[in-house]
Amino acid sequence: MISTILLLGTILSTVPGRLEGVAGSVRRNVLLPIGRGLDRLLAPIDRAMVPAATAYNHRFGRYFGEMSGLQLAFVAASLGALLTAGAWAPLVLGGLLRTLALASIWAIFAMSWDIQSGYTGYISFGHSALSGAAGYTMAMLLAHVDPALPLWITAPLSVLAALVLGLLIALPTLRLEGPYFSLITFVAVLLFYRLTTAFGWLGGIPGFSEPDVFTWNPVVRYYYMLVPMLLIAAALTFLARSNLGMILVAIRENESAVSAAGIDPTKFKIWSFVLSSIPMGIGGVLLVGFTGNVDPNTFVVADNSIEMIAMAVVGGMSSILGPLGGAFFIEIFSHEVLHGFSTPVRYLFLWTLVLLVLVFARDGLFRRIWHRLGDVGGGEG
């Protein structure tokens, strides 16, 4: 997979001028006329939603961000679709509810990666190790301690394991920047992968099959994954818009200026790992409950970390809700739109899509859509 990315990246890097020319032509002759037509269609909806948006902005805007009427309608429609998916998704496609459940887990991973790497600019390639720590802790408790341990004991301990591993990765990287930081996180996930395969008591390649899935009922399983995802999205959005989130962005923009202002960047970089590790651990627990199995290829491989980054890039880094949208978009695109293709072909399409987003919409698809919706009514976005 990584070699495919490098190959496509090399090909695209050789023709940037032509691609930019094609992008400009498509923007002028196709996208702009379509955009003006959509503006005329959506403007009445925006005006109708202005009173509700004004009430929301007055009560919640300073905590979760202000919205225009059309943006509020978009959020309400998306939330309504997710909350009612248990009723309509099985009628649309047989496997859609499973895909949405899986997308909820990956949305947690993508948002967790974003609050650490997207906001601080310290790109981590080792986040799959955090979900792996939670998954393996849960499996080992059930396999080696007591298979009857309840979830309220195994889940907190598993999240704590993810947090401890996150801090163990964070501490030696605090004085590193750029590629050196990323390289350490990448090595960390490789070490964790080799650790799981080197010792029999860690399950090896087959992994552990002792954990049971939360439930075999597809509708109930979906809501088991969806509700924690929505709560984590709300919590991370609140934190990202707080003073803490502003400092993390300032570290990304100019870490020296943050230090000159008397703020210790190291302390807040540790906080970013804490904020990222806890939901990663929750996501790891949910993945155990979804698959009923813990093995290196599901939890620890570096490809998982790359996919989290891809979801954040497609949705829009440093926006929390962008990676959420990116996760759902990629999971539906991969498992429903490309259903029937072999795994290598699906990943070839997927990574080509990621590269096209990087070339033509570097801020992410959902961030662009969000700001476009805000522009329709002249909102702040």
PDB file of N, CA, C and O in Angstrom, residues 12 52-53 73 181 210 215 223-224 228 231 283 287 321:
ATOM      1  N   LEU A  12       2.503  11.964  -9.929  1.00  0.00           N
ATOM      2  CA  LEU A  12       1.826  13.259  -9.881  1.00  0.00           C
ATOM      3  C   LEU A  12       2.806  14.415  -9.718  1.00  0.00           C
ATOM      4  O   LEU A  12       2.585  15.500 -10.246  1.00  0.00           O
ATOM      5  N   ALA A  52     -33.222  29.793  13.608  1.00  0.00           N
ATOM      6  CA  ALA A  52     -32.685  28.678  14.400  1.00  0.00           C
ATOM      7  C   ALA A  52     -31.177  28.824  14.588  1.00  0.00           C
ATOM      8  O   ALA A  52     -30.641  28.553  15.677  1.00  0.00           O
ATOM      9  N   ALA A  53     -30.470  29.272  13.529  1.00  0.00           N
ATOM     10  CA  ALA A  53     -29.027  29.461  13.637  1.00  0.00           C
ATOM     11  C   ALA A  53     -28.688  30.570  14.628  1.00  0.00           C
ATOM     12  O   ALA A  53     -27.721  30.459  15.397  1.00  0.00           O
ATOM     13  N   ALA A  73     -28.461  23.591   8.976  1.00  0.00           N
ATOM     14  CA  ALA A  73     -29.317  22.611   8.294  1.00  0.00           C
ATOM     15  C   ALA A  73     -28.514  21.385   7.889  1.00  0.00           C
ATOM     16  O   ALA A  73     -28.985  20.240   8.003  1.00  0.00           O
ATOM     17  N   PHE A 181      10.355  13.593  14.455  1.00  0.00           N
ATOM     18  CA  PHE A 181       9.202  13.234  15.284  1.00  0.00           C
ATOM     19  C   PHE A 181       8.393  12.132  14.600  1.00  0.00           C
ATOM     20  O   PHE A 181       8.041  11.120  15.217  1.00  0.00           O
ATOM     21  N   GLU A 210     -10.637 -14.681  22.105  1.00  0.00           N
ATOM     22  CA  GLU A 210     -11.450 -14.768  23.322  1.00  0.00           C
ATOM     23  C   GLU A 210     -12.491 -13.657  23.459  1.00  0.00           C
ATOM     24  O   GLU A 210     -13.603 -13.913  23.926  1.00  0.00           O
ATOM     25  N   THR A 215     -22.537  -7.399  20.527  1.00  0.00           N
ATOM     26  CA  THR A 215     -23.838  -7.970  20.185  1.00  0.00           C
ATOM     27  C   THR A 215     -23.814  -8.383  18.718  1.00  0.00           C
ATOM     28  O   THR A 215     -23.065  -7.812  17.922  1.00  0.00           O
ATOM     29  N   TYR A 223     -25.498   1.312  16.976  1.00  0.00           N
ATOM     30  CA  TYR A 223     -25.636   2.394  17.952  1.00  0.00           C
ATOM     31  C   TYR A 223     -24.575   2.287  19.058  1.00  0.00           C
ATOM     32  O   TYR A 223     -24.206   3.309  19.649  1.00  0.00           O
ATOM     33  N   TYR A 224     -24.085   1.076  19.325  1.00  0.00           N
ATOM     34  CA  TYR A 224     -22.952   0.943  20.244  1.00  0.00           C
ATOM     35  C   TYR A 224     -21.739   1.737  19.733  1.00  0.00           C
ATOM     36  O   TYR A 224     -20.950   2.253  20.522  1.00  0.00           O
ATOM     37  N   PRO A 228     -20.865   6.584  21.165  1.00  0.00           N
ATOM     38  CA  PRO A 228     -19.554   7.077  21.647  1.00  0.00           C
ATOM     39  C   PRO A 228     -18.876   8.006  20.643  1.00  0.00           C
ATOM     40  O   PRO A 228     -18.228   8.983  21.048  1.00  0.00           O
ATOM     41  N   LEU A 231     -20.376  11.492  20.982  1.00  0.00           N
ATOM     42  CA  LEU A 231     -19.936  12.137  22.227  1.00  0.00           C
ATOM     43  C   LEU A 231     -18.473  12.597  22.128  1.00  0.00           C
ATOM     44  O   LEU A 231     -18.123  13.702  22.574  1.00  0.00           O
ATOM     45  N   GLY A 283     -11.748   3.928  20.956  1.00  0.00           N
ATOM     46  CA  GLY A 283     -11.937   3.335  19.633  1.00  0.00           C
ATOM     47  C   GLY A 283     -11.407   1.917  19.564  1.00  0.00           C
ATOM     48  O   GLY A 283     -12.004   1.045  18.924  1.00  0.00           O
ATOM     49  N   LEU A 287     -13.473  -1.399  18.635  1.00  0.00           N
ATOM     50  CA  LEU A 287     -13.064  -2.294  17.541  1.00  0.00           C
ATOM     51  C   LEU A 287     -13.012  -3.739  18.009  1.00  0.00           C
ATOM     52  O   LEU A 287     -13.342  -4.662  17.257  1.00  0.00           O
ATOM     53  N   LEU A 321     -14.415  17.845  12.879  1.00  0.00           N
ATOM     54  CA  LEU A 321     -15.544  17.298  12.146  1.00  0.00           C
ATOM     55  C   LEU A 321     -15.173  16.950  10.704  1.00  0.00           C
ATOM     56  O   LEU A 321     -15.832  16.113  10.080  1.00  0.00           O
TER      57      LEU A 321
END
